[in-house]
Short mmCIF file of C-alpha atoms in Angstrom, two decimals:
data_model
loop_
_atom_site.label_atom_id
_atom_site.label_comp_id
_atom_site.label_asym_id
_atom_site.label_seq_id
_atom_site.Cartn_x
_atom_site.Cartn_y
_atom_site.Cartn_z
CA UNK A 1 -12.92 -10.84 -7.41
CA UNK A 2 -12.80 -12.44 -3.96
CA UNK A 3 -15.55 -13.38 -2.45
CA UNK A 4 -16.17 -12.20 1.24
CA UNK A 5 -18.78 -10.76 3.79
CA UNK A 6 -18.86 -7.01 3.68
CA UNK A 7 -20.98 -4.98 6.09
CA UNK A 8 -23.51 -5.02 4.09
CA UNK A 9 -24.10 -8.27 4.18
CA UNK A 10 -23.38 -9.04 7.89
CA UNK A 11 -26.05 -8.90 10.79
CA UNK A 12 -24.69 -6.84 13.41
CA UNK A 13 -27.69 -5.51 15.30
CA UNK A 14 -26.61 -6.08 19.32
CA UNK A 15 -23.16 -7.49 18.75
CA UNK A 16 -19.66 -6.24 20.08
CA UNK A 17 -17.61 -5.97 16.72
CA UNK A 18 -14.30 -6.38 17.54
CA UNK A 19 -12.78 -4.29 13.68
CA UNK A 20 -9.66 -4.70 13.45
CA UNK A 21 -8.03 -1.45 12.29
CA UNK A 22 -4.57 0.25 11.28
CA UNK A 23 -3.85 3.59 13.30
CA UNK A 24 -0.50 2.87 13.21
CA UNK A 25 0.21 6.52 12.67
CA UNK A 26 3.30 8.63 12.96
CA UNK A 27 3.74 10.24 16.67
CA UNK A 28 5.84 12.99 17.75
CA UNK A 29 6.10 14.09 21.33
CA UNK A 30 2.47 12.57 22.19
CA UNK A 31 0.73 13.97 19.09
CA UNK A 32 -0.68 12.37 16.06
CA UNK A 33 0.88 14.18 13.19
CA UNK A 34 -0.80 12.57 9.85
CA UNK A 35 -4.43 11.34 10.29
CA UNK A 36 -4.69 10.13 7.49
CA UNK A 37 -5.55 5.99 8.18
CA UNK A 38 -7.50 7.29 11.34
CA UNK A 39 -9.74 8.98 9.10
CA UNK A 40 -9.80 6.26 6.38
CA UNK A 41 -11.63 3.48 9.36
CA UNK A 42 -14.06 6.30 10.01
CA UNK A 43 -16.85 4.93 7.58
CA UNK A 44 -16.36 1.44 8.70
CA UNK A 45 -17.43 2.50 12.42
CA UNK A 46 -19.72 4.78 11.58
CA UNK A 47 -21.93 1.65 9.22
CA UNK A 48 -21.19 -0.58 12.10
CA UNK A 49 -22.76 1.45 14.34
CA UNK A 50 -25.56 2.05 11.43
CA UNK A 51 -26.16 -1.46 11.81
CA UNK A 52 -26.71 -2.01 15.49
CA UNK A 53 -23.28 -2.99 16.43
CA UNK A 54 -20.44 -1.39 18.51
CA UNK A 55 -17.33 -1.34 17.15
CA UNK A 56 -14.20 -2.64 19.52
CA UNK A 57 -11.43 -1.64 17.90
CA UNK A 58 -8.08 -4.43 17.76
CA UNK A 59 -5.19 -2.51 16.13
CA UNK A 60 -1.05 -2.60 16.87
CA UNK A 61 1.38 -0.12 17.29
CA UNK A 62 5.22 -0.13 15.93
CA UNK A 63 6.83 -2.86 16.86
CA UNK A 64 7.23 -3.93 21.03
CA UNK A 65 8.23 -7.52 20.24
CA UNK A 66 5.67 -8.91 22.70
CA UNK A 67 6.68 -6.59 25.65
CA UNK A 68 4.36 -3.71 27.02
CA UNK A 69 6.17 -0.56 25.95
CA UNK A 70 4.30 2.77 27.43
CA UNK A 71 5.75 4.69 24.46
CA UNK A 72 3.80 2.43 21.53
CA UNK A 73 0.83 2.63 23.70
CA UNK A 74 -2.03 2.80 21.52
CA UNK A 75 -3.51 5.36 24.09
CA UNK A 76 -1.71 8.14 22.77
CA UNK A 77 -4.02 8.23 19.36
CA UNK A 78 -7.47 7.99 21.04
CA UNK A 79 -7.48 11.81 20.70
CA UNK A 80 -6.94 12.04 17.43
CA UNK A 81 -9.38 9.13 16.86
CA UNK A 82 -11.95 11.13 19.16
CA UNK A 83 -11.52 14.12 16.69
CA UNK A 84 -12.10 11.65 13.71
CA UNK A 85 -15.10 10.35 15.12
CA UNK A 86 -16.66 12.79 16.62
CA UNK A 87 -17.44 11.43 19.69
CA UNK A 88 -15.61 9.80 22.84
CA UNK A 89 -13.84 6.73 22.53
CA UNK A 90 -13.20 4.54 25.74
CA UNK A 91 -9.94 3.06 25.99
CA UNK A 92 -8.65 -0.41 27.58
CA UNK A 93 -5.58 -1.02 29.22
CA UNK A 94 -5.23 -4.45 27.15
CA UNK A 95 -6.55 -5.92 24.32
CA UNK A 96 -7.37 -9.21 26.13
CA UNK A 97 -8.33 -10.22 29.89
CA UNK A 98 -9.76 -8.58 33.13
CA UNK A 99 -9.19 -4.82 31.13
CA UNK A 100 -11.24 -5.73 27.90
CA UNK A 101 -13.43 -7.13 29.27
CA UNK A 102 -14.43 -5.12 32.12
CA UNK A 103 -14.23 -2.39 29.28
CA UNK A 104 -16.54 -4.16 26.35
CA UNK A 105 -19.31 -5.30 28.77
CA UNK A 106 -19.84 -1.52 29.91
CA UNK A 107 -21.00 -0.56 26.10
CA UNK A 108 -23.37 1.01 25.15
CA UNK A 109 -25.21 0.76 22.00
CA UNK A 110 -23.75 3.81 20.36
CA UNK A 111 -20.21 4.16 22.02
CA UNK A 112 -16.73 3.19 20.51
CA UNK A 113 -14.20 1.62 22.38
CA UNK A 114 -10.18 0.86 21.55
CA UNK A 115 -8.39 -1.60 22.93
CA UNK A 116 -4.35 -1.64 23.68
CA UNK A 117 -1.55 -2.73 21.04
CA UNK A 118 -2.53 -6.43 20.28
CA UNK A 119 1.17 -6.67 19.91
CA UNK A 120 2.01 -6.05 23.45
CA UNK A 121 1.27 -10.13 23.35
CA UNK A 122 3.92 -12.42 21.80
CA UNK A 123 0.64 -14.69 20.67
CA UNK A 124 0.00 -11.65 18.32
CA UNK A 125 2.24 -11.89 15.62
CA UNK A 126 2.74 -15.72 16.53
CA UNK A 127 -0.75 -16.33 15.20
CA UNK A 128 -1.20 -18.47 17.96
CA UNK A 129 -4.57 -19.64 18.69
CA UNK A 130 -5.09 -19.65 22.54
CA UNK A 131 -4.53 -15.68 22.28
CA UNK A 132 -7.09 -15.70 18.88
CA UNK A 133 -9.63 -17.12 20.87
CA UNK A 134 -8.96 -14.73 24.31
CA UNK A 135 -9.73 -11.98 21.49
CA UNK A 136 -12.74 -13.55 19.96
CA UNK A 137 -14.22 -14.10 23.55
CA UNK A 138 -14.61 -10.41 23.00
CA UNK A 139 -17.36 -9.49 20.11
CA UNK A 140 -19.73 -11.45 18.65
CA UNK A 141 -18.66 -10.57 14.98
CA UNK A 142 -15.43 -9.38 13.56
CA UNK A 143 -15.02 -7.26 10.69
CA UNK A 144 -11.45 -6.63 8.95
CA UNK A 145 -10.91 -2.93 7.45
CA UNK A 146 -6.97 -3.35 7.65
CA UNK A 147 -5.80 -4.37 4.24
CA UNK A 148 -2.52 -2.77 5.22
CA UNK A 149 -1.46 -5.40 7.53
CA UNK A 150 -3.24 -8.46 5.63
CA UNK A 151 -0.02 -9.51 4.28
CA UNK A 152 0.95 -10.65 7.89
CA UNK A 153 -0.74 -13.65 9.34
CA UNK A 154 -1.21 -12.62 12.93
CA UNK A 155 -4.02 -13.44 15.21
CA UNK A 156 -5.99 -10.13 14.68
CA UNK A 157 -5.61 -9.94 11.18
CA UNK A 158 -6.07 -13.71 10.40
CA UNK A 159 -6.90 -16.40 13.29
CA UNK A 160 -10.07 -14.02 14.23
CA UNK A 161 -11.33 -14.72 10.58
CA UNK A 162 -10.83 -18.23 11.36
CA UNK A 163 -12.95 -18.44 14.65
CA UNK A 164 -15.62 -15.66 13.74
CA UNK A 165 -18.38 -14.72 12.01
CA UNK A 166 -16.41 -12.21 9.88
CA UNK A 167 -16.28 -9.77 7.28
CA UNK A 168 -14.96 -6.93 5.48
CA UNK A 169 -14.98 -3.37 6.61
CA UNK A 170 -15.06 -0.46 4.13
CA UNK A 171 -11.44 0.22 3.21
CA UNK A 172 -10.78 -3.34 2.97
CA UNK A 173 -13.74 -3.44 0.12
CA UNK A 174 -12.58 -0.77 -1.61
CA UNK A 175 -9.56 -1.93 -1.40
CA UNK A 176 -9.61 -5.28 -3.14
CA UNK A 177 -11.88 -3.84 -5.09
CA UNK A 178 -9.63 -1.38 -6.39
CA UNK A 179 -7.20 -4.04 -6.91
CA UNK A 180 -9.52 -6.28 -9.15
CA UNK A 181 -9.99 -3.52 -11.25
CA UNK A 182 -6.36 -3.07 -11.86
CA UNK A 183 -5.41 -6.64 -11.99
CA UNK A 184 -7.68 -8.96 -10.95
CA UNK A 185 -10.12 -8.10 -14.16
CA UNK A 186 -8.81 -5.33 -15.46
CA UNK A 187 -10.15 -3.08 -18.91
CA UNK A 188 -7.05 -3.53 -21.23
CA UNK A 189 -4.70 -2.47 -22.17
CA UNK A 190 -3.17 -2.63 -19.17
CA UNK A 191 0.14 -0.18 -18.08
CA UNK A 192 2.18 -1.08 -15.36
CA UNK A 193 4.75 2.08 -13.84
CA UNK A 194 7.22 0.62 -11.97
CA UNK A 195 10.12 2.84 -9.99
CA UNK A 196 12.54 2.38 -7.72
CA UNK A 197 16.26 2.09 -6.94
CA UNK A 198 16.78 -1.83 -6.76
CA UNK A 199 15.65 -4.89 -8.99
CA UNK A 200 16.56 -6.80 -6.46
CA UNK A 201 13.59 -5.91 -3.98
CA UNK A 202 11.31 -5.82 -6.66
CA UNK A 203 12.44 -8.98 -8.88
CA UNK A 204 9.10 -10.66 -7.72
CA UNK A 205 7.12 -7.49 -8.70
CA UNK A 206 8.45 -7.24 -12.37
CA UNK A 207 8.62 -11.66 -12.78
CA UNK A 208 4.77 -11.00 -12.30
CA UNK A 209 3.76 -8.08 -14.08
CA UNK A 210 5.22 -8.87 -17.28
CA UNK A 211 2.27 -11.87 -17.19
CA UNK A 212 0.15 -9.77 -16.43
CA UNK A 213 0.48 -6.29 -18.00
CA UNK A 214 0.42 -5.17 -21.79
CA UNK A 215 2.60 -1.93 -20.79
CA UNK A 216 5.39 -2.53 -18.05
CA UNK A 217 7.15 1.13 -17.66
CA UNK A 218 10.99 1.24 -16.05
CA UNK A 219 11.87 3.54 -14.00
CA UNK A 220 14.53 5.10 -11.53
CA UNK A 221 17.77 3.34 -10.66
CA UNK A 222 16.02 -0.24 -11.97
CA UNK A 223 15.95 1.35 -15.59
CA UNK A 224 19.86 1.71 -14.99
CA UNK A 225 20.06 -1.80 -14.51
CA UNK A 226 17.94 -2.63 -17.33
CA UNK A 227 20.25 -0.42 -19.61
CA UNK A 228 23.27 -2.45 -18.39
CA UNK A 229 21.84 -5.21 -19.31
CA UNK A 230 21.09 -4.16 -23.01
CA UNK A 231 25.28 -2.78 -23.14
CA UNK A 232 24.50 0.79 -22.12
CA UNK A 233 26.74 2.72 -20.09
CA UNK A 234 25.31 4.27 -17.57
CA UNK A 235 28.40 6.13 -16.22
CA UNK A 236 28.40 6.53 -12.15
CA UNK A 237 24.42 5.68 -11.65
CA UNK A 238 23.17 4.08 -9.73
CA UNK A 239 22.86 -0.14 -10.94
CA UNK A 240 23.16 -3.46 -10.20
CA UNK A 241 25.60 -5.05 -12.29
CA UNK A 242 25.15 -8.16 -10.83
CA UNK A 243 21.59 -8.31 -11.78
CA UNK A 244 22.53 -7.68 -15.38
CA UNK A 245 21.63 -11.64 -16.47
CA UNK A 246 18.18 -11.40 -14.32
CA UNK A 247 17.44 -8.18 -16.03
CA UNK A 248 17.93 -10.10 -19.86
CA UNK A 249 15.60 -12.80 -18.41
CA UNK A 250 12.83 -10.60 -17.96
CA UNK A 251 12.78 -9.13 -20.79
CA UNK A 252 13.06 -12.00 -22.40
CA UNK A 253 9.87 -13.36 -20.60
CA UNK A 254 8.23 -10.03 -22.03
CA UNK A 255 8.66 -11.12 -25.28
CA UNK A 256 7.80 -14.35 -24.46
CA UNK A 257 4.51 -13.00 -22.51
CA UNK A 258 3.86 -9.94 -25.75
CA UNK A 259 4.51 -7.45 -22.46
CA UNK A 260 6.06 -4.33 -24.30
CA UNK A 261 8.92 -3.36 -21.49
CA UNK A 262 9.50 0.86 -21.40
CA UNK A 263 12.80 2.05 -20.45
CA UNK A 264 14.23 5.46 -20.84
CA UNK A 265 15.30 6.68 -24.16
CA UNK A 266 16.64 9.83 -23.26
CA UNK A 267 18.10 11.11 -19.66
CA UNK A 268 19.39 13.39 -17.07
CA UNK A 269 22.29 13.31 -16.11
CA UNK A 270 24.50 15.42 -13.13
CA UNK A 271 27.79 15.00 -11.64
CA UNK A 272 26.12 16.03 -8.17
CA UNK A 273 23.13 14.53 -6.34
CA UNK A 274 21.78 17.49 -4.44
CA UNK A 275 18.76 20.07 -5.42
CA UNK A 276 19.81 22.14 -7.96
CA UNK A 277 22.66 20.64 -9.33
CA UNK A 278 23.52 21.41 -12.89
CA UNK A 279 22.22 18.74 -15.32
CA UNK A 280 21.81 17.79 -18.90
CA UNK A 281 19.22 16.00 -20.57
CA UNK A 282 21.17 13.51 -23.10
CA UNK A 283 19.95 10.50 -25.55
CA UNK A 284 20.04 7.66 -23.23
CA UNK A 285 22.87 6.13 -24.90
CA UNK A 286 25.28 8.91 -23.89
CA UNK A 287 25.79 8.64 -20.20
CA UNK A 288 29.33 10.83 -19.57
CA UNK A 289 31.36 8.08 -17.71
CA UNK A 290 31.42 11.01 -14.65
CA UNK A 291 27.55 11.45 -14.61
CA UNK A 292 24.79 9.90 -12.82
CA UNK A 293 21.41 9.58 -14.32
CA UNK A 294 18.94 11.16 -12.02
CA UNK A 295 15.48 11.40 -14.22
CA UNK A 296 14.59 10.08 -17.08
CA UNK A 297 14.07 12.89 -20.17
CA UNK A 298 11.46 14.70 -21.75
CA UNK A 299 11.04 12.41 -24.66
CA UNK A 300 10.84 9.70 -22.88
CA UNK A 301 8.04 10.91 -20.91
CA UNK A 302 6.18 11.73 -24.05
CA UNK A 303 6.58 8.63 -25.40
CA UNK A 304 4.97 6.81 -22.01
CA UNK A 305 2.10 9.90 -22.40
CA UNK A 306 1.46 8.20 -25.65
CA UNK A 307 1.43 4.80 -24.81
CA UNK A 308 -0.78 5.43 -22.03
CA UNK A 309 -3.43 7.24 -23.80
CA UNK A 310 -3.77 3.99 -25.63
CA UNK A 311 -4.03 2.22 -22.58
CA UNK A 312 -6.96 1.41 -20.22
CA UNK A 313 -6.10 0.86 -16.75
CA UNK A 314 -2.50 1.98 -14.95
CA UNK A 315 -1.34 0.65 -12.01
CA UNK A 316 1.48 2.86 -10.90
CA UNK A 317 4.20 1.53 -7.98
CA UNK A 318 7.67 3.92 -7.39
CA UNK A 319 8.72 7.32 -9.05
CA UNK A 320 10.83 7.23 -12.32
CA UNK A 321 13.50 9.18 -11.25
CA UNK A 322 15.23 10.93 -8.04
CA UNK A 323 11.76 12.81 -7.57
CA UNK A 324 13.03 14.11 -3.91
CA UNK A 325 14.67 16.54 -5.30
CA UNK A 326 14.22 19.05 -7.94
CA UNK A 327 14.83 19.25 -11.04
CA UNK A 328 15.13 15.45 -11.02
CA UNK A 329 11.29 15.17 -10.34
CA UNK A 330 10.10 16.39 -14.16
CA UNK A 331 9.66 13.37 -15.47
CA UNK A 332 7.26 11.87 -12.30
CA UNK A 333 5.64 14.65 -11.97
CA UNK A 334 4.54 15.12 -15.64
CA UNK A 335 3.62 11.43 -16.22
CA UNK A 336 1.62 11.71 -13.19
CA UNK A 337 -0.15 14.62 -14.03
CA UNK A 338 -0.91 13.04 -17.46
CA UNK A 339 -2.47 9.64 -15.47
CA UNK A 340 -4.09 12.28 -13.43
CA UNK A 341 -5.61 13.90 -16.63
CA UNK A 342 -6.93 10.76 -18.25
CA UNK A 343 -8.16 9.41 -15.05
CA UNK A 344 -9.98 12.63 -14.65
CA UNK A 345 -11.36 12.28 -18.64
CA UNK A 346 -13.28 8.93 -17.69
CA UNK A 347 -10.20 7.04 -20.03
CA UNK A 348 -8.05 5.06 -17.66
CA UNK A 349 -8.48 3.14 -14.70
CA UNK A 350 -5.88 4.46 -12.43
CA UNK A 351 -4.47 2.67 -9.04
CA UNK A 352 -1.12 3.69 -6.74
CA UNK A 353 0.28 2.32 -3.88
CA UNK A 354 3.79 2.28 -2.06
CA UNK A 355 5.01 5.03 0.13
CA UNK A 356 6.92 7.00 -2.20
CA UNK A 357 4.40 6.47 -4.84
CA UNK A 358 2.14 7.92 -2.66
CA UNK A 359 4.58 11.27 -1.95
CA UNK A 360 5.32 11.40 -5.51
CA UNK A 361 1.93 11.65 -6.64
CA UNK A 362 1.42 14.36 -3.67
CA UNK A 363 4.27 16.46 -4.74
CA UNK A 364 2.79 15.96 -8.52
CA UNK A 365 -0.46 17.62 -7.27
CA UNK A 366 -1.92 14.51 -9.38
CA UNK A 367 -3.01 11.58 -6.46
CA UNK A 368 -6.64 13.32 -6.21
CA UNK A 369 -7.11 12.63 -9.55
CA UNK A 370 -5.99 8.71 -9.49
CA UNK A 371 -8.98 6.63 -9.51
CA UNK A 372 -7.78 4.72 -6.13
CA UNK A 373 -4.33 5.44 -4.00
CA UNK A 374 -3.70 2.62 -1.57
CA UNK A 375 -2.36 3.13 1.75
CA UNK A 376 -1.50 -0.54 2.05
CA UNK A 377 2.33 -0.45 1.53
CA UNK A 378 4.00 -3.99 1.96
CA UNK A 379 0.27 -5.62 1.49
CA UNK A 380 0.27 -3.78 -2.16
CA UNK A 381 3.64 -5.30 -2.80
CA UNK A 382 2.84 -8.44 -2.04
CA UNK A 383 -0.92 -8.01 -3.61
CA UNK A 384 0.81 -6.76 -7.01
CA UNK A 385 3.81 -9.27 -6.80
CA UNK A 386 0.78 -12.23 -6.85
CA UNK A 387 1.24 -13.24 -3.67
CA UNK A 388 -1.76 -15.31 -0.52
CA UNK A 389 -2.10 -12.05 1.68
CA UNK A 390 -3.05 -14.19 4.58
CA UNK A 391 -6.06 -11.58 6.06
CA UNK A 392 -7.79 -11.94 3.00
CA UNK A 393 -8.12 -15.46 1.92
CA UNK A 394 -9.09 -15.66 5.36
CA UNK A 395 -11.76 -13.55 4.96
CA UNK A 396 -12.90 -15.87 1.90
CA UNK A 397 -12.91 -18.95 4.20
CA UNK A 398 -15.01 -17.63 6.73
CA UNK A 399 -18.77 -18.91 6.79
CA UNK A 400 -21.34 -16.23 5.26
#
């Protein structure tokens, strides 16, 4: 587990606490339409403020490039964020300068303030350190509850850490503690599901895993490319034929590594990719050479029930099968509701991440069950590919 401040162990009585947050939540016409990561940072300000300090909020916005852009103005969420916190927040024009600080030396013990789009400044996502230490100038602690953007080494996410007394805020903690458990020092046997329509953007994801897992579970268009590379026809899937030899290597490296690799063994297949269309389910060896494989089968997914009622911990990353559209989102949705049900039984350790992990396991009615569901995206990637995620050794270096 890594070792870092968290809250807890911080004093914060009388400082500003600049917290560096991610609100960086969908928009339409002025309005915040998901809440959902404004009301994940609402602990960590709430236990700041618990502990004496006020909480100055440093988060970005989409992507200006470095240039002020009145549409990514952070300003736009502070009533959502009001709504979350129940209570006013005051807002700065700029994250750095005359605004902030005209803006952080009126606070109050008690109040919340935001500050503008840190990456309105070029020095942001430069890392640079003369804008790192215009921010630090700020607060008199810093505390990091973004785990979602501490795969990027920017100046609010990592140079702070550097110059700061620092810690962890909540969702960071649970977090990476979340990931321990799944990973880090994880109860085995240990099940990896792994979906998605590429090997290729997830060749650093698998190379790990099978090191790492007991259990590594194929699914979606990747299986197809798996199959390929074992002499199955797959018909008109989806696959990368090119990736046939990389495929062979790692499951090769599974047998090297005693990682027992799960791939379909029987399938469903349509001649149209649309809701609805007419499909069969066939052994996976019997692809028509007009079909595409859009889900893998019933028997398959009783076969990866099985294994994972013999497992301990799941860690669960992309669907297993077009789940966007029905009926090609059986097999997700019942191996999901199966994690769900263990999880739920006190016998597995279950932790998701990825957009479309996270929708799947929505539309599966089976993600409040899951033990942990990150919000992370790219950061769980990286985290699960074995990857430095820059904000958090950062948050190891800093003095405690």
């Amino acid at each position: 587990m890594a070792k870092f401040n968290t809250i807890d162990d911080m004093d914060l009585d009388g400082k500003v606490v600049l917290t560096r947050v991610d609100v960086n939540v969908p928009v339409e016409d002025g309005q915040v339409t998901d809440t959902t990561r404004i009301d994940k940072i609402v602990p960590t300000v709430k236990d700041i403020q618990a502990k004496g300090g006020i909480p100055v909020l440093l988060a970005h916005f989409d992507r200006p490039k470095g240039q002020r852009v009145e549409g990514m103005s952070l300003r736009q969420i502070v009533p959502a964020l009001e709504a979350a916190l129940g209570q006013p927040v005051v807002f700065a024009d700029d994250c750095i300068g005359g605004p902030a600080k005209r803006v952080v030396a009126a606070l109050q013990p008690g109040q919340v303030a935001l500050m503008e789009n840190t990456r309105f400044h070029a020095g942001e996502e430069q890392n640079d350190g003369t804008f790192a230490a215009s921010l630090a100038a700020l607060g008199g602690a810093y505390v990091n509850d973004a785990f979602s953007a501490a795969h990027r080494a920017h100046a609010s996410t990592e140079g702070l850490a550097r110059l700061m007394y620092a810690g962890a805020g909540r969702l960071m903690e649970a977090e990476l503690k979340a990931l321990d458990a799944a990973l880090g020092d994880p109860q085995r046997p240990v099940m990896a599901v792994v979906g998605g329509a590429k090997v290729s953007t997830k060749l650093d994801l698998l190379t790990n895993l099978v090191e790492k897992v007991d259990h590594l579970v194929i699914g979606g268009g990747m299986a197809n490319t798996f199959m390929v590379a074992k002499g199955v026809e797959v018909g008109k899937s989806l696959a990368e034929r090119d990736m046939a030899d990389t495929a062979r290597a790692i499951l090769e490296k599974a047998d090297a590594t005693g990682c027992k690799i799960h791939l379909p063994v029987d399938i469903v297949v349509a001649r149209e990719f649309k809701a609805g269309a007419a499909s069969e389910t066939l052994p996976v060896d019997q692809c028509p050479a007009d079909a595409m494989i859009l889900d893998a089968g019933p028997e398959t997914v009783e076969a990866l029930r099985q294994a994972m009622t013999a497992c301990k911990t799941l860690i669960w990353n992309g669907p297993l099968g077009a789940f966007e559209i029905e009926p090609f989102d059986a097999a997700t949705n019942a191996a999901a509701r199966a994690a769900a049900e263990l999880t739920a039984q006190g016998q597995l350790v279950s932790v998701a991440g990825g957009g479309d992990t996270v929708a799947a396991l929505n539309k599966a009615g089976a993600a409040e069950e899951f033990t942990f569901i990150s919000t992370a995206g790219g950061a769980f990637l990286e985290w699960m590919e074995g990857k430095t995620l820059p904000g958090v050794a950062a948050l190891e270096a800093a003095k405690r």
